[in-house]
Amino acid sequence: MKWRTIFSSKTMGGDEEVKVFGMWASPYSRRVELALKLKGIPYEYIEEDLSNKSALLIKHNPVHQKIPVLVHNGKSIPESLVILEYIDETWRNNPILLSQDPYDRAMARFWAKFIDEKILSTTRKVSFTTGKEQEHAIEEVTEQLKLLENEVKGKAYFGGEGIGYVDIVANFLVFWFGNLQEALGINIFSQHKFPFIFEWIQKQLKIDMVDESRIPKDKHLTYIRTRLAAFKSASK
Amino acid sequence: MKWRTIFSSKTMGGDEEVKVFGMWASPYSRRVELALKLKGIPYEYIEEDLSNKSALLIKHNPVHQKIPVLVHNGKSIPESLVILEYIDETWRNNPILLSQDPYDRAMARFWAKFIDEKILSTTRKVSFTTGKEQEHAIEEVTEQLKLLENEVKGKAYFGGEGIGYVDIVANFLVFWFGNLQEALGINIFSQHKFPFIFEWIQKQLKIDMVDESRIPKDKHLTYIRTRLAAFKSASK
């Protein structure tokens, strides 16, 4: 059997319309923006107020009514991991986010899913629970981070010689998590406890575009503290 | 920019080792088996007792310790949706499960994720809750099914002329859900309420290999009833 061409490539023409509906503190929309920036795809960014979503967001993502949504020439694509694959398959210029090897691709998808469905999801539990329930969530996310730590040990980038799919997905986890635990006054995720994850992410920060894409720390801390205060006053 | 070759193709040689760790009543491992059967890939099936998982399963999926796992020439791939993409990228013979078009691929991934993370996950809530909580889960899954119904309206297959990724993912949803609601004595999902989903799945059943892959109904009903009884006696 011959090698197959799986999907067509695109070149950026003047008639391309690329929009991102996002929210500045969301690791999910930040990763979409970073992928577009790394590939050099110009896009229009639309900031959403999540407490008062626009009719346009709901039109583009009627199923989940959530950010991020990528709109490309009138077609809407929701879900950040789905969007990252779409970006990589549509614009085949460097950096190529997913390897050509089916097993490497499977491992990248597996770990991206793990970061979202386990680590980010358990972290949300850590934020919005108290007492025993929070202690349990802290143990759970610590175990999950250990699994990731073990996986990235000794890796420069997750899937190859340069920044790719899992690196982009994990990158925001680190800033976001760091700010969150500072606001919560807990210490789950430190360089001392997870040296390989930190080394891995710090390498990525040497790329200017990655460093410039960090969630602004002070603004993020204020935002998290406001949300945590609202949670505490609601659960009293 | 030229068209790119994304991944290499495989031919089935005598030296291929393909194993599936599964559980007969799991829609997740059934879909992996169906994809392999449709592509004509011989495999060895290993049935797991989920109440007493084998050391081999844990070795092959140390992170989640769950079925299904595909083992291909010694390499382990967990997570059914990740496995389906791996199968499609590794064995490029028909049926091709995912289109070549990036947008069609994105939509297939979006809906497969929706079926797993929303419909199957809410259905689990329906099974293992009672009273108000169960009523709420029933409303939730009904809304989710309506979204899917609207999406498949008028489609022969989800993504093209023949059976593909989302068809295989949704297929077991129907048998599994049908048996479950029969055991629960509820009626959420009927041909009357969701005619397009039923028409869509019934077309797939005309493919012998799909029809033969159904979860055996009586055995499944007995299995579900035993699990529900255990849940009821535990929650008393």
CSV table of C-alpha atoms in Angstrom, one decimal:
chain,number,residue,atom,x,y,z
A,1,MET,CA,0.0,0.0,0.0
A,2,LYS,CA,1.3,3.5,-0.9
A,3,TRP,CA,1.6,6.3,1.5
A,4,ARG,CA,-1.5,8.3,1.6
A,5,THR,CA,-2.2,12.0,1.7
A,6,ILE,CA,-4.6,12.5,4.6
A,7,PHE,CA,-5.6,16.1,4.3
A,8,SER,CA,-5.0,19.1,2.1
A,9,SER,CA,-2.7,21.9,3.0
A,10,LYS,CA,-3.7,25.6,3.1
A,11,THR,CA,-1.7,28.7,2.4
A,12,MET,CA,-2.6,31.9,4.1
A,13,GLY,CA,-4.3,34.1,1.5
A,14,GLY,CA,-5.8,37.5,1.9
A,15,ASP,CA,-9.3,36.1,1.9
A,16,GLU,CA,-8.9,33.9,5.1
A,17,GLU,CA,-11.1,34.8,8.0
A,18,VAL,CA,-9.8,33.5,11.3
A,19,LYS,CA,-11.5,34.4,14.6
A,20,VAL,CA,-11.0,33.2,18.1
A,21,PHE,CA,-13.7,33.6,20.8
A,22,GLY,CA,-11.9,33.4,24.0
A,23,MET,CA,-11.5,34.6,27.6
A,24,TRP,CA,-8.2,36.0,28.7
A,25,ALA,CA,-7.8,33.8,31.9
A,26,SER,CA,-8.8,30.5,30.2
A,27,PRO,CA,-6.0,28.0,29.6
A,28,TYR,CA,-8.2,26.5,26.9
A,29,SER,CA,-8.5,29.6,24.7
A,30,ARG,CA,-4.9,30.7,25.4
A,31,ARG,CA,-3.6,27.5,23.9
A,32,VAL,CA,-5.6,28.1,20.7
A,33,GLU,CA,-4.1,31.6,20.4
A,34,LEU,CA,-0.6,30.3,21.1
A,35,ALA,CA,-0.9,27.6,18.3
A,36,LEU,CA,-2.1,30.3,15.8
A,37,LYS,CA,0.7,32.6,16.8
A,38,LEU,CA,3.4,29.9,16.6
A,39,LYS,CA,2.2,29.1,13.1
A,40,GLY,CA,2.0,32.7,12.1
A,41,ILE,CA,-1.7,32.7,11.3
A,42,PRO,CA,-3.3,36.2,11.8
A,43,TYR,CA,-6.6,36.1,13.7
A,44,GLU,CA,-9.1,38.3,15.2
A,45,TYR,CA,-9.6,37.8,18.9
A,46,ILE,CA,-13.0,38.3,20.5
A,47,GLU,CA,-13.1,38.4,24.3
A,48,GLU,CA,-16.2,36.9,25.9
A,49,ASP,CA,-17.7,37.9,29.1
A,50,LEU,CA,-18.6,34.4,30.5
A,51,SER,CA,-21.2,35.8,32.8
A,52,ASN,CA,-23.0,37.4,29.9
A,53,LYS,CA,-22.1,35.4,26.7
A,54,SER,CA,-22.6,37.0,23.4
A,55,ALA,CA,-25.3,35.8,20.9
A,56,LEU,CA,-22.5,35.3,18.5
A,57,LEU,CA,-20.7,32.8,20.8
A,58,ILE,CA,-23.9,30.9,21.3
A,59,LYS,CA,-24.5,30.9,17.5
A,60,HIS,CA,-21.0,29.5,16.9
A,61,ASN,CA,-21.1,26.9,19.7
A,62,PRO,CA,-24.8,26.1,20.3
A,63,VAL,CA,-24.0,22.7,21.8
A,64,HIS,CA,-21.7,23.7,24.7
A,65,GLN,CA,-22.0,27.6,24.6
A,66,LYS,CA,-18.4,27.7,25.7
A,67,ILE,CA,-15.2,29.3,24.7
A,68,PRO,CA,-12.9,28.7,22.9
A,69,VAL,CA,-14.4,28.7,19.4
A,70,LEU,CA,-12.3,29.0,16.3
A,71,VAL,CA,-14.2,30.4,13.3
A,72,HIS,CA,-12.4,29.8,10.0
A,73,ASN,CA,-14.1,31.2,6.9
A,74,GLY,CA,-17.5,31.0,8.5
A,75,LYS,CA,-17.1,27.4,9.9
A,76,SER,CA,-17.1,27.1,13.7
A,77,ILE,CA,-14.9,24.7,15.6
A,78,PRO,CA,-15.4,24.4,19.3
A,79,GLU,CA,-13.3,22.5,21.9
A,80,SER,CA,-9.7,23.4,22.3
A,81,LEU,CA,-8.1,20.0,21.6
A,82,VAL,CA,-10.3,19.6,18.5
A,83,ILE,CA,-9.3,23.1,17.4
A,84,LEU,CA,-5.5,22.4,17.9
A,85,GLU,CA,-5.8,19.4,15.6
A,86,TYR,CA,-7.8,21.4,13.1
A,87,ILE,CA,-5.2,24.2,13.1
A,88,ASP,CA,-2.4,21.6,12.6
A,89,GLU,CA,-4.2,19.9,9.7
A,90,THR,CA,-5.3,23.1,8.0
A,91,TRP,CA,-2.0,25.1,8.1
A,92,ARG,CA,0.8,22.7,7.5
A,93,ASN,CA,3.6,25.2,8.2
A,94,ASN,CA,5.9,24.8,11.1
A,95,PRO,CA,5.8,24.1,13.9
A,96,ILE,CA,4.0,20.8,13.0
A,97,LEU,CA,2.1,20.1,16.2
A,98,LEU,CA,1.5,16.4,15.9
A,99,SER,CA,4.1,13.8,14.7
A,100,GLN,CA,3.4,11.8,11.5
A,101,ASP,CA,3.8,8.6,13.5
A,102,PRO,CA,0.5,7.0,14.5
A,103,TYR,CA,1.8,5.8,17.9
A,104,ASP,CA,3.3,9.2,18.7
A,105,ARG,CA,0.1,10.9,17.7
A,106,ALA,CA,-1.9,8.5,19.9
A,107,MET,CA,0.4,9.2,22.9
A,108,ALA,CA,0.0,13.0,22.3
A,109,ARG,CA,-3.8,12.7,22.3
A,110,PHE,CA,-3.7,10.4,25.3
A,111,TRP,CA,-1.7,12.9,27.4
A,112,ALA,CA,-3.6,16.0,26.2
A,113,LYS,CA,-6.8,14.3,27.2
A,114,PHE,CA,-5.2,13.3,30.6
A,115,ILE,CA,-4.2,16.9,31.3
A,116,ASP,CA,-7.7,18.2,30.5
A,117,GLU,CA,-9.9,15.5,31.9
A,118,LYS,CA,-7.8,14.6,35.0
A,119,ILE,CA,-5.4,17.4,36.0
A,120,LEU,CA,-7.4,20.5,35.0
A,121,SER,CA,-10.6,19.0,36.1
A,122,THR,CA,-9.4,17.8,39.5
A,123,THR,CA,-7.8,21.3,40.0
A,124,ARG,CA,-11.2,22.8,39.6
A,125,LYS,CA,-12.4,20.5,42.4
A,126,VAL,CA,-9.4,21.7,44.6
A,127,SER,CA,-10.6,25.3,44.0
A,128,PHE,CA,-14.3,24.9,44.7
A,129,THR,CA,-14.4,22.4,47.6
A,130,THR,CA,-13.4,22.7,51.3
A,131,GLY,CA,-12.4,20.4,54.1
A,132,LYS,CA,-12.1,16.7,53.5
A,133,GLU,CA,-13.3,17.0,50.0
A,134,GLN,CA,-10.6,19.5,49.1
A,135,GLU,CA,-7.9,17.3,50.9
A,136,HIS,CA,-9.0,14.4,48.8
A,137,ALA,CA,-8.9,16.5,45.5
A,138,ILE,CA,-5.4,17.7,46.5
A,139,GLU,CA,-4.2,14.1,46.9
A,140,GLU,CA,-5.8,13.1,43.6
A,141,VAL,CA,-4.2,15.9,41.6
A,142,THR,CA,-0.9,15.2,43.2
A,143,GLU,CA,-1.0,11.6,42.0
A,144,GLN,CA,-2.0,12.8,38.5
A,145,LEU,CA,0.9,15.3,38.4
A,146,LYS,CA,3.2,12.4,39.4
A,147,LEU,CA,2.1,10.5,36.4
A,148,LEU,CA,2.8,13.4,34.1
A,149,GLU,CA,6.1,14.1,35.8
A,150,ASN,CA,7.1,10.5,35.1
A,151,GLU,CA,6.1,10.8,31.5
A,152,VAL,CA,8.0,14.0,30.7
A,153,LYS,CA,11.2,13.0,32.6
A,154,GLY,CA,14.2,13.7,30.4
A,155,LYS,CA,12.1,15.0,27.5
A,156,ALA,CA,13.0,18.4,25.9
A,157,TYR,CA,9.7,18.6,24.2
A,158,PHE,CA,6.9,16.1,24.6
A,159,GLY,CA,6.8,14.7,21.1
A,160,GLY,CA,9.9,15.7,19.2
A,161,GLU,CA,12.5,18.3,18.5
A,162,GLY,CA,10.3,21.3,18.9
A,163,ILE,CA,7.2,22.6,20.6
A,164,GLY,CA,4.1,20.6,19.7
A,165,TYR,CA,0.6,19.6,20.7
A,166,VAL,CA,1.1,18.4,24.3
A,167,ASP,CA,3.6,21.2,25.1
A,168,ILE,CA,1.1,23.8,24.1
A,169,VAL,CA,-1.7,22.0,26.1
A,170,ALA,CA,0.5,21.7,29.3
A,171,ASN,CA,2.1,25.1,29.1
A,172,PHE,CA,-0.8,27.0,30.5
A,173,LEU,CA,-1.5,24.4,33.1
A,174,VAL,CA,1.7,25.5,34.8
A,175,PHE,CA,1.0,29.3,34.9
A,176,TRP,CA,-2.6,28.8,35.6
A,177,PHE,CA,-2.0,26.3,38.3
A,178,GLY,CA,0.8,28.3,39.9
A,179,ASN,CA,-1.4,31.4,40.2
A,180,LEU,CA,-4.3,29.3,41.5
A,181,GLN,CA,-2.3,27.7,44.3
A,182,GLU,CA,-0.9,31.1,45.2
A,183,ALA,CA,-4.4,32.5,45.5
A,184,LEU,CA,-5.6,29.4,47.4
A,185,GLY,CA,-2.5,29.4,49.7
A,186,ILE,CA,-1.7,25.8,49.0
A,187,ASN,CA,1.4,24.2,47.7
A,188,ILE,CA,0.8,21.2,45.5
A,189,PHE,CA,2.9,22.1,42.4
A,190,SER,CA,6.4,23.3,43.0
A,191,GLN,CA,9.7,23.0,41.2
A,192,HIS,CA,11.0,21.0,44.1
A,193,LYS,CA,8.2,18.4,43.9
A,194,PHE,CA,7.9,18.2,40.1
A,195,PRO,CA,11.4,19.1,38.7
A,196,PHE,CA,10.8,17.5,35.3
A,197,ILE,CA,7.5,19.3,34.6
A,198,PHE,CA,9.1,22.6,35.6
A,199,GLU,CA,12.3,22.0,33.5
A,200,TRP,CA,10.1,21.0,30.5
A,201,ILE,CA,7.9,24.1,30.8
A,202,GLN,CA,10.8,26.4,31.4
A,203,LYS,CA,12.4,25.3,28.2
A,204,GLN,CA,9.3,26.4,26.4
A,205,LEU,CA,9.4,29.8,28.0
A,206,LYS,CA,12.6,30.5,26.1
A,207,ILE,CA,10.5,30.8,23.0
A,208,ASP,CA,9.5,34.5,23.0
A,209,MET,CA,6.1,33.8,21.7
A,210,VAL,CA,5.4,31.4,24.5
A,211,ASP,CA,6.8,33.7,27.2
A,212,GLU,CA,4.7,36.6,25.8
A,213,SER,CA,1.5,34.4,25.9
A,214,ARG,CA,1.6,33.9,29.7
A,215,ILE,CA,-1.6,34.8,31.5
A,216,PRO,CA,-0.8,38.2,33.2
A,217,LYS,CA,-0.1,37.2,36.8
A,218,ASP,CA,-1.5,40.0,38.9
A,219,LYS,CA,-4.6,40.3,36.9
A,220,HIS,CA,-5.1,36.6,37.1
A,221,LEU,CA,-4.5,36.5,40.9
A,222,THR,CA,-7.2,39.2,41.4
A,223,TYR,CA,-9.6,37.4,39.1
A,224,ILE,CA,-9.1,34.1,41.0
A,225,ARG,CA,-9.4,35.7,44.4
A,226,THR,CA,-12.7,37.4,43.4
A,227,ARG,CA,-14.1,34.0,42.2
A,228,LEU,CA,-12.9,32.2,45.3
A,229,ALA,CA,-14.5,34.9,47.5
A,230,ALA,CA,-17.8,34.5,45.6
A,231,PHE,CA,-17.6,30.7,46.1
A,232,LYS,CA,-17.0,31.1,49.8
A,233,SER,CA,-19.8,33.5,50.4
A,234,ALA,CA,-22.2,31.3,48.4
A,235,SER,CA,-21.3,28.2,50.3
A,236,LYS,CA,-21.7,29.7,53.7
B,1,MET,CA,2.6,24.6,-0.3
B,2,LYS,CA,2.5,21.0,-1.4
B,3,TRP,CA,0.2,18.3,-0.1
B,4,ARG,CA,1.8,16.5,2.8
B,5,THR,CA,1.9,13.0,3.8
B,6,ILE,CA,0.9,12.8,7.4
B,7,PHE,CA,1.5,9.3,8.4
B,8,SER,CA,2.7,6.1,7.0
B,9,SER,CA,0.5,3.2,6.0
B,10,LYS,CA,0.8,-0.4,7.1
B,11,THR,CA,0.0,-3.6,5.5
B,12,MET,CA,-1.0,-6.6,7.5
B,13,GLY,CA,2.0,-8.9,7.7
B,14,GLY,CA,2.3,-12.3,9.4
B,15,ASP,CA,4.4,-10.7,12.1
B,16,GLU,CA,1.8,-8.2,13.3
B,17,GLU,CA,0.7,-8.7,16.9
B,18,VAL,CA,-2.7,-7.1,17.7
B,19,LYS,CA,-4.4,-7.6,21.0
B,20,VAL,CA,-7.4,-6.0,22.5
B,21,PHE,CA,-8.1,-6.0,26.3
B,22,GLY,CA,-11.8,-5.5,26.7
B,23,MET,CA,-14.9,-6.4,28.5
B,24,TRP,CA,-17.9,-7.8,26.6
B,25,ALA,CA,-20.5,-5.4,27.9
B,26,SER,CA,-18.4,-2.2,27.4
B,27,PRO,CA,-19.4,0.0,24.5
B,28,TYR,CA,-15.8,1.3,24.6
B,29,SER,CA,-14.1,-2.0,23.9
B,30,ARG,CA,-16.8,-3.1,21.5
B,31,ARG,CA,-16.2,-0.1,19.3
B,32,VAL,CA,-12.5,-1.0,19.1
B,33,GLU,CA,-13.3,-4.5,18.1
B,34,LEU,CA,-15.8,-3.4,15.5
B,35,ALA,CA,-13.2,-1.0,13.9
B,36,LEU,CA,-10.7,-3.8,13.6
B,37,LYS,CA,-13.3,-6.2,12.2
B,38,LEU,CA,-14.5,-3.7,9.6
B,39,LYS,CA,-10.9,-3.1,8.5
B,40,GLY,CA,-10.2,-6.9,8.5
B,41,ILE,CA,-7.4,-6.8,11.0
B,42,PRO,CA,-7.0,-10.1,12.9
B,43,TYR,CA,-6.6,-9.6,16.6
B,44,GLU,CA,-6.5,-11.6,19.8
B,45,TYR,CA,-9.2,-10.6,22.3
B,46,ILE,CA,-8.5,-10.7,26.0
B,47,GLU,CA,-11.6,-10.5,28.3
B,48,GLU,CA,-10.9,-8.6,31.5
B,49,ASP,CA,-12.7,-9.2,34.8
B,50,LEU,CA,-13.1,-5.6,35.9
B,51,SER,CA,-13.6,-6.5,39.5
B,52,ASN,CA,-10.2,-8.3,39.4
B,53,LYS,CA,-8.1,-6.7,36.7
B,54,SER,CA,-5.2,-8.6,35.4
B,55,ALA,CA,-1.6,-7.6,36.0
B,56,LEU,CA,-1.2,-7.4,32.2
B,57,LEU,CA,-4.0,-4.8,31.9
B,58,ILE,CA,-2.4,-2.7,34.6
B,59,LYS,CA,1.0,-3.1,32.8
B,60,HIS,CA,-0.5,-1.9,29.5
B,61,ASN,CA,-2.6,0.9,31.0
B,62,PRO,CA,-0.8,2.0,34.2
B,63,VAL,CA,-2.3,5.5,34.1
B,64,HIS,CA,-6.0,4.6,34.0
B,65,GLN,CA,-6.0,0.8,34.6
B,66,LYS,CA,-9.0,0.6,32.4
B,67,ILE,CA,-10.2,-1.2,29.3
B,68,PRO,CA,-10.0,-1.0,26.3
B,69,VAL,CA,-6.3,-1.2,25.5
B,70,LEU,CA,-5.0,-2.0,22.1
B,71,VAL,CA,-1.6,-3.6,22.0
B,72,HIS,CA,0.1,-3.4,18.6
B,73,ASN,CA,3.5,-5.0,18.3
B,74,GLY,CA,4.2,-4.5,22.0
B,75,LYS,CA,3.0,-0.9,22.1
B,76,SER,CA,0.0,-0.1,24.3
B,77,ILE,CA,-2.7,2.4,23.3
B,78,PRO,CA,-5.5,3.1,25.8
B,79,GLU,CA,-8.7,5.2,25.5
B,80,SER,CA,-11.2,4.0,22.8
B,81,LEU,CA,-11.3,7.3,20.8
B,82,VAL,CA,-7.5,7.5,20.7
B,83,ILE,CA,-7.4,3.8,19.7
B,84,LEU,CA,-9.9,4.4,16.8
B,85,GLU,CA,-7.8,7.1,15.4
B,86,TYR,CA,-4.7,5.0,15.8
B,87,ILE,CA,-6.4,2.1,13.9
B,88,ASP,CA,-7.4,4.4,11.1
B,89,GLU,CA,-4.0,5.9,10.8
B,90,THR,CA,-2.1,2.6,11.0
B,91,TRP,CA,-4.2,0.5,8.7
B,92,ARG,CA,-5.2,2.7,5.7
B,93,ASN,CA,-7.5,0.1,4.1
B,94,ASN,CA,-11.2,0.6,3.9
B,95,PRO,CA,-13.4,1.7,5.5
B,96,ILE,CA,-11.4,4.9,6.1
B,97,LEU,CA,-12.9,6.1,9.4
B,98,LEU,CA,-12.1,9.8,9.3
B,99,SER,CA,-12.4,12.0,6.3
B,100,GLN,CA,-9.4,13.8,4.8
B,101,ASP,CA,-11.1,17.2,5.3
B,102,PRO,CA,-9.9,19.0,8.4
B,103,TYR,CA,-13.3,20.4,9.2
B,104,ASP,CA,-15.1,17.1,8.8
B,105,ARG,CA,-12.4,15.5,11.0
B,106,ALA,CA,-13.0,18.2,13.6
B,107,MET,CA,-16.7,17.7,13.6
B,108,ALA,CA,-16.3,13.9,13.9
B,109,ARG,CA,-14.0,14.4,16.9
B,110,PHE,CA,-16.4,16.9,18.4
B,111,TRP,CA,-19.4,14.6,18.2
B,112,ALA,CA,-17.5,11.5,19.4
B,113,LYS,CA,-16.3,13.5,22.4
B,114,PHE,CA,-19.9,14.7,22.9
B,115,ILE,CA,-21.2,11.1,22.9
B,116,ASP,CA,-18.7,10.0,25.4
B,117,GLU,CA,-18.3,13.0,27.7
B,118,LYS,CA,-22.0,14.0,27.7
B,119,ILE,CA,-24.4,11.2,26.7
B,120,LEU,CA,-22.6,8.2,28.0
B,121,SER,CA,-21.4,10.0,31.1
B,122,THR,CA,-24.9,11.4,31.9
B,123,THR,CA,-26.4,7.9,31.3
B,124,ARG,CA,-24.2,6.6,34.0
B,125,LYS,CA,-25.7,9.2,36.3
B,126,VAL,CA,-29.2,8.0,35.3
B,127,SER,CA,-28.3,4.5,36.3
B,128,PHE,CA,-26.6,5.2,39.6
B,129,THR,CA,-28.8,7.9,41.1
B,130,THR,CA,-32.3,8.0,42.5
B,131,GLY,CA,-35.1,10.5,43.1
B,132,LYS,CA,-34.6,14.1,42.1
B,133,GLU,CA,-31.0,13.5,41.1
B,134,GLN,CA,-32.1,10.8,38.7
B,135,GLU,CA,-34.9,13.0,37.3
B,136,HIS,CA,-32.4,15.7,36.7
B,137,ALA,CA,-30.0,13.3,34.9
B,138,ILE,CA,-32.9,12.1,32.7
B,139,GLU,CA,-33.7,15.6,31.6
B,140,GLU,CA,-30.0,16.3,31.0
B,141,VAL,CA,-29.5,13.2,28.8
B,142,THR,CA,-32.7,13.9,26.9
B,143,GLU,CA,-31.5,17.4,26.0
B,144,GLN,CA,-28.1,15.8,24.9
B,145,LEU,CA,-29.9,13.3,22.7
B,146,LYS,CA,-31.9,16.1,21.1
B,147,LEU,CA,-28.7,17.8,20.1
B,148,LEU,CA,-27.4,14.5,18.5
B,149,GLU,CA,-30.8,13.9,16.9
B,150,ASN,CA,-30.6,17.3,15.3
B,151,GLU,CA,-27.1,16.7,14.1
B,152,VAL,CA,-27.8,13.3,12.4
B,153,LYS,CA,-31.1,14.4,10.8
B,154,GLY,CA,-31.1,13.3,7.2
B,155,LYS,CA,-27.6,11.7,7.3
B,156,ALA,CA,-27.1,8.2,6.0
B,157,TYR,CA,-23.7,8.0,7.7
B,158,PHE,CA,-22.2,10.6,9.9
B,159,GLY,CA,-19.3,11.6,7.9
B,160,GLY,CA,-19.6,10.3,4.4
B,161,GLU,CA,-20.8,7.5,2.1
B,162,GLY,CA,-19.9,4.7,4.4
B,163,ILE,CA,-19.5,3.7,8.1
B,164,GLY,CA,-16.9,5.8,9.9
B,165,TYR,CA,-15.6,7.1,13.2
B,166,VAL,CA,-18.8,8.7,14.7
B,167,ASP,CA,-21.0,5.9,13.4
B,168,ILE,CA,-18.9,3.3,15.2
B,169,VAL,CA,-18.8,5.4,18.4
B,170,ALA,CA,-22.6,5.9,18.4
B,171,ASN,CA,-23.6,2.5,17.4
B,172,PHE,CA,-23.1,0.8,20.7
B,173,LEU,CA,-24.7,3.8,22.5
B,174,VAL,CA,-28.0,2.6,21.0
B,175,PHE,CA,-27.9,-1.1,22.0
B,176,TRP,CA,-26.3,-0.3,25.3
B,177,PHE,CA,-28.8,2.5,26.1
B,178,GLY,CA,-31.7,0.4,25.0
B,179,ASN,CA,-30.9,-2.4,27.3
B,180,LEU,CA,-30.1,-0.1,30.1
B,181,GLN,CA,-33.4,1.7,30.0
B,182,GLU,CA,-35.2,-1.6,29.7
B,183,ALA,CA,-33.5,-2.8,32.9
B,184,LEU,CA,-34.2,0.5,34.6
B,185,GLY,CA,-37.8,0.6,33.5
B,186,ILE,CA,-37.6,4.0,32.1
B,187,ASN,CA,-38.2,5.3,28.6
B,188,ILE,CA,-35.9,8.1,27.5
B,189,PHE,CA,-34.7,6.8,24.2
B,190,SER,CA,-37.3,5.5,21.8
B,191,GLN,CA,-37.7,5.4,18.0
B,192,HIS,CA,-40.7,7.7,18.4
B,193,LYS,CA,-38.8,10.3,20.3
B,194,PHE,CA,-35.5,10.1,18.3
B,195,PRO,CA,-36.5,8.9,14.8
B,196,PHE,CA,-33.3,10.2,13.1
B,197,ILE,CA,-30.9,8.5,15.5
B,198,PHE,CA,-32.8,5.3,15.2
B,199,GLU,CA,-32.9,5.5,11.4
B,200,TRP,CA,-29.2,6.2,11.3
B,201,ILE,CA,-28.3,3.3,13.6
B,202,GLN,CA,-30.6,0.9,11.8
B,203,LYS,CA,-28.9,1.6,8.5
B,204,GLN,CA,-25.6,0.5,10.2
B,205,LEU,CA,-27.2,-2.8,11.3
B,206,LYS,CA,-27.6,-3.8,7.7
B,207,ILE,CA,-23.9,-4.3,7.7
B,208,ASP,CA,-23.5,-7.9,8.8
B,209,MET,CA,-20.4,-7.2,10.8
B,210,VAL,CA,-22.1,-4.5,12.8
B,211,ASP,CA,-25.2,-6.6,13.4
B,212,GLU,CA,-23.1,-9.5,14.6
B,213,SER,CA,-21.2,-7.1,17.0
B,214,ARG,CA,-24.3,-6.2,19.1
B,215,ILE,CA,-23.9,-6.7,22.8
B,216,PRO,CA,-25.9,-9.9,23.5
B,217,LYS,CA,-29.2,-8.6,24.9
B,218,ASP,CA,-30.3,-11.2,27.5
B,219,LYS,CA,-26.8,-11.5,28.9
B,220,HIS,CA,-26.5,-7.7,29.1
B,221,LEU,CA,-29.9,-7.3,30.8
B,222,THR,CA,-28.9,-9.8,33.4
B,223,TYR,CA,-25.6,-8.1,33.9
B,224,ILE,CA,-27.1,-4.6,34.3
B,225,ARG,CA,-29.8,-5.9,36.7
B,226,THR,CA,-27.1,-7.4,38.9
B,227,ARG,CA,-25.2,-4.2,38.9
B,228,LEU,CA,-28.3,-2.1,39.7
B,229,ALA,CA,-29.3,-4.4,42.5
B,230,ALA,CA,-25.8,-4.1,44.0
B,231,PHE,CA,-26.1,-0.3,43.7
B,232,LYS,CA,-29.5,-0.3,45.4
B,233,SER,CA,-28.4,-2.5,48.2
B,234,ALA,CA,-25.3,-0.4,48.8
B,235,SER,CA,-27.2,2.9,48.9
B,236,LYS,CA,-29.8,1.7,51.4
